[in-house]
Amino acid sequence: MSAVSAGFSRSDAIKWAASIIVPVLVYFFLPLAEGMNEKIPLFLAITLWAVMSWALETMPSSVSAIIMVFLYSVFVTKPGVVFSSFGTFLPWIAFAGLIIADVLHRTGAAKRIAIKIMLWTGSSYACAMLGFLLAGFVLSSIMPASQGRLIIFTALGMGMVDALGVDPKSRMSSSIIMAGLFATAATSP
């Protein structure tokens, strides 16, 4: 059975090669500045590999993120340093936001909320943006972390794109999603 018939194409091979070769080149050829930690090139190579594997879609982003954290803890620094941020509230708020956004999207609640917002504020683009801003002020009192709000507003923006029947790859859908970003940023303390 050939590699092509197994689902591995020439473009996949090029993507895999690029996601491995470029970080290796960065590791070996990045010049160290005076006083720079000798593990910086390794850190940059691991990070570049994870970003390239995500961008080139050689593997799921969650898998590359887990591998990246593992490689950091084994080769770059102590596991206590790598996992220290998990002792703070910020990743857990973001995780909670992801769960809420997933629930809103899967149940169709995001679309229903978007339709309700459009009924209250009007269905024009300017009114929808005003609705996002008002929702941002309300949500900022409930969820203090802007990362969690951003995730929820992205889900609401996707619901609005669905409700309006807009092509998800169009400029209009991009501007609706960006409005969620601006609503999060505008209501941050």
Short mmCIF file of C-alpha atoms in Angstrom, two decimals:
data_model
loop_
_atom_site.label_atom_id
_atom_site.label_comp_id
_atom_site.label_asym_id
_atom_site.label_seq_id
_atom_site.Cartn_x
_atom_site.Cartn_y
_atom_site.Cartn_z
CA MET A 1 0.00 0.00 0.00
CA SER A 2 1.49 3.32 -1.04
CA ALA A 3 1.77 6.42 1.12
CA VAL A 4 -0.67 8.31 -1.11
CA SER A 5 -3.40 5.68 -0.79
CA ALA A 6 -2.93 5.67 3.00
CA GLY A 7 -3.88 9.36 3.11
CA PHE A 8 -0.37 10.86 3.33
CA SER A 9 0.19 13.14 0.34
CA ARG A 10 3.24 14.95 -0.97
CA SER A 11 1.98 18.24 0.52
CA ASP A 12 1.64 16.53 3.91
CA ALA A 13 5.25 15.38 3.67
CA ILE A 14 6.37 18.91 2.82
CA LYS A 15 4.42 20.31 5.77
CA TRP A 16 5.92 17.77 8.17
CA ALA A 17 9.43 18.41 6.84
CA ALA A 18 9.02 22.18 7.17
CA SER A 19 7.63 21.92 10.70
CA ILE A 20 10.68 19.89 11.73
CA ILE A 21 13.51 21.37 9.65
CA VAL A 22 12.83 25.07 10.34
CA PRO A 23 12.89 24.67 14.17
CA VAL A 24 16.05 22.55 13.93
CA LEU A 25 17.71 25.29 11.87
CA VAL A 26 16.64 27.90 14.41
CA TYR A 27 18.10 25.79 17.21
CA PHE A 28 21.47 25.26 15.57
CA PHE A 29 21.96 28.61 13.83
CA LEU A 30 20.43 31.16 16.24
CA PRO A 31 23.31 33.26 17.52
CA LEU A 32 23.48 33.68 21.29
CA ALA A 33 23.83 37.24 22.50
CA GLU A 34 26.06 38.02 25.42
CA GLY A 35 24.37 37.07 28.67
CA MET A 36 21.62 35.07 26.94
CA ASN A 37 20.61 31.80 28.55
CA GLU A 38 21.89 28.85 26.51
CA LYS A 39 18.42 27.24 26.55
CA ILE A 40 16.78 30.14 24.66
CA PRO A 41 17.42 28.58 21.20
CA LEU A 42 15.86 25.32 22.40
CA PHE A 43 12.86 27.19 23.82
CA LEU A 44 12.40 29.08 20.53
CA ALA A 45 12.79 25.90 18.46
CA ILE A 46 10.17 24.04 20.51
CA THR A 47 7.79 27.01 20.35
CA LEU A 48 8.33 27.42 16.60
CA TRP A 49 7.69 23.70 16.07
CA ALA A 50 4.39 23.91 17.98
CA VAL A 51 3.26 27.02 16.10
CA MET A 52 4.22 25.55 12.72
CA SER A 53 2.53 22.22 13.45
CA TRP A 54 -0.60 24.15 14.37
CA ALA A 55 -0.43 26.52 11.40
CA LEU A 56 0.40 23.80 8.87
CA GLU A 57 -2.15 21.44 10.45
CA THR A 58 0.26 18.52 10.70
CA MET A 59 -1.38 17.50 13.97
CA PRO A 60 -4.22 18.76 16.17
CA SER A 61 -3.33 21.93 18.06
CA SER A 62 -4.15 20.36 21.41
CA VAL A 63 -1.69 17.53 20.77
CA SER A 64 1.11 19.90 19.77
CA ALA A 65 0.38 22.06 22.84
CA ILE A 66 0.65 19.06 25.16
CA ILE A 67 3.88 17.94 23.49
CA MET A 68 5.24 21.50 23.71
CA VAL A 69 4.59 21.72 27.46
CA PHE A 70 6.13 18.27 27.96
CA LEU A 71 9.25 19.24 25.99
CA TYR A 72 9.58 22.47 27.98
CA SER A 73 9.39 20.57 31.27
CA VAL A 74 11.91 17.93 30.18
CA PHE A 75 14.48 19.94 28.23
CA VAL A 76 14.11 23.66 28.99
CA THR A 77 13.32 24.17 32.66
CA LYS A 78 11.91 22.49 35.75
CA PRO A 79 8.33 21.19 35.61
CA GLY A 80 7.45 23.45 38.55
CA VAL A 81 8.26 26.49 36.43
CA VAL A 82 6.39 25.21 33.37
CA PHE A 83 3.25 24.35 35.31
CA SER A 84 3.33 27.26 37.77
CA SER A 85 0.74 29.26 35.83
CA PHE A 86 -1.80 26.48 36.40
CA GLY A 87 -1.77 27.49 40.08
CA THR A 88 -3.31 30.85 39.19
CA PHE A 89 -6.92 31.56 38.27
CA LEU A 90 -6.27 32.75 34.71
CA PRO A 91 -5.96 29.42 32.84
CA TRP A 92 -8.98 28.07 34.69
CA ILE A 93 -11.09 31.11 33.78
CA ALA A 94 -10.04 30.66 30.15
CA PHE A 95 -10.87 26.94 30.40
CA ALA A 96 -14.28 27.78 31.85
CA GLY A 97 -14.82 30.24 29.01
CA LEU A 98 -14.00 27.51 26.48
CA ILE A 99 -16.51 25.18 28.09
CA ILE A 100 -19.21 27.87 28.13
CA ALA A 101 -18.46 28.80 24.50
CA ASP A 102 -18.61 25.15 23.43
CA VAL A 103 -21.93 24.69 25.21
CA LEU A 104 -23.30 27.89 23.65
CA HIS A 105 -22.27 26.77 20.19
CA ARG A 106 -23.29 23.08 20.38
CA THR A 107 -26.71 23.74 21.88
CA GLY A 108 -27.50 26.57 19.50
CA ALA A 109 -27.82 28.96 22.43
CA ALA A 110 -25.25 31.31 20.84
CA LYS A 111 -27.46 31.66 17.78
CA ARG A 112 -30.57 32.19 19.92
CA ILE A 113 -28.79 34.79 22.07
CA ALA A 114 -27.54 36.56 18.94
CA ILE A 115 -31.06 36.66 17.51
CA LYS A 116 -32.41 38.02 20.81
CA ILE A 117 -29.70 40.71 20.88
CA MET A 118 -30.59 41.66 17.29
CA LEU A 119 -34.29 41.87 18.24
CA TRP A 120 -33.48 44.22 21.12
CA THR A 121 -30.94 46.41 19.35
CA GLY A 122 -31.93 46.06 15.70
CA SER A 123 -30.50 43.94 12.94
CA SER A 124 -28.24 46.51 11.30
CA TYR A 125 -24.48 46.17 11.59
CA ALA A 126 -24.15 49.28 13.79
CA CYS A 127 -26.89 48.07 16.13
CA ALA A 128 -25.27 44.64 16.39
CA MET A 129 -21.98 46.30 17.35
CA LEU A 130 -23.81 48.35 19.99
CA GLY A 131 -25.36 45.13 21.28
CA PHE A 132 -21.92 43.56 21.56
CA LEU A 133 -20.66 46.58 23.51
CA LEU A 134 -23.59 46.52 25.93
CA ALA A 135 -23.21 42.76 26.41
CA GLY A 136 -19.52 43.35 27.09
CA PHE A 137 -20.32 45.67 29.98
CA VAL A 138 -22.80 43.19 31.43
CA LEU A 139 -20.48 40.20 31.01
CA SER A 140 -17.50 42.06 32.51
CA SER A 141 -19.29 42.16 35.85
CA ILE A 142 -19.93 38.41 35.73
CA MET A 143 -16.58 37.22 34.31
CA PRO A 144 -13.62 39.40 35.32
CA ALA A 145 -11.01 37.78 33.04
CA SER A 146 -10.98 39.25 29.55
CA GLN A 147 -9.73 35.95 28.07
CA GLY A 148 -12.85 34.14 29.20
CA ARG A 149 -15.07 36.95 27.86
CA LEU A 150 -13.22 36.88 24.55
CA ILE A 151 -13.94 33.18 24.13
CA ILE A 152 -17.62 33.69 24.93
CA PHE A 153 -17.89 36.68 22.57
CA THR A 154 -16.29 34.63 19.82
CA ALA A 155 -18.99 32.00 20.30
CA LEU A 156 -21.67 34.71 20.27
CA GLY A 157 -20.13 36.20 17.13
CA MET A 158 -20.24 32.79 15.48
CA GLY A 159 -23.88 32.55 16.54
CA MET A 160 -24.57 35.93 14.97
CA VAL A 161 -22.87 34.82 11.74
CA ASP A 162 -25.11 31.71 11.75
CA ALA A 163 -28.22 33.75 12.53
CA LEU A 164 -27.56 36.22 9.73
CA GLY A 165 -26.68 33.47 7.25
CA VAL A 166 -23.34 35.13 6.49
CA ASP A 167 -20.58 33.13 4.78
CA PRO A 168 -18.14 32.18 7.60
CA LYS A 169 -15.14 33.05 5.40
CA SER A 170 -16.38 36.49 4.36
CA ARG A 171 -15.22 39.90 5.49
CA MET A 172 -18.56 40.50 7.18
CA SER A 173 -18.17 37.44 9.41
CA SER A 174 -14.61 38.51 10.23
CA SER A 175 -15.83 41.95 11.25
CA ILE A 176 -18.54 40.43 13.44
CA ILE A 177 -15.98 38.23 15.22
CA MET A 178 -13.66 41.27 15.56
CA ALA A 179 -16.55 43.15 17.17
CA GLY A 180 -16.48 40.53 19.91
CA LEU A 181 -12.79 41.24 20.39
CA PHE A 182 -13.44 44.97 20.57
CA ALA A 183 -16.33 44.47 22.98
CA THR A 184 -13.99 42.52 25.24
CA ALA A 185 -11.21 45.09 24.95
CA ALA A 186 -13.49 48.10 25.40
CA THR A 187 -15.00 46.75 28.63
CA SER A 188 -11.71 45.62 30.20
CA PRO A 189 -10.59 47.59 33.23
#
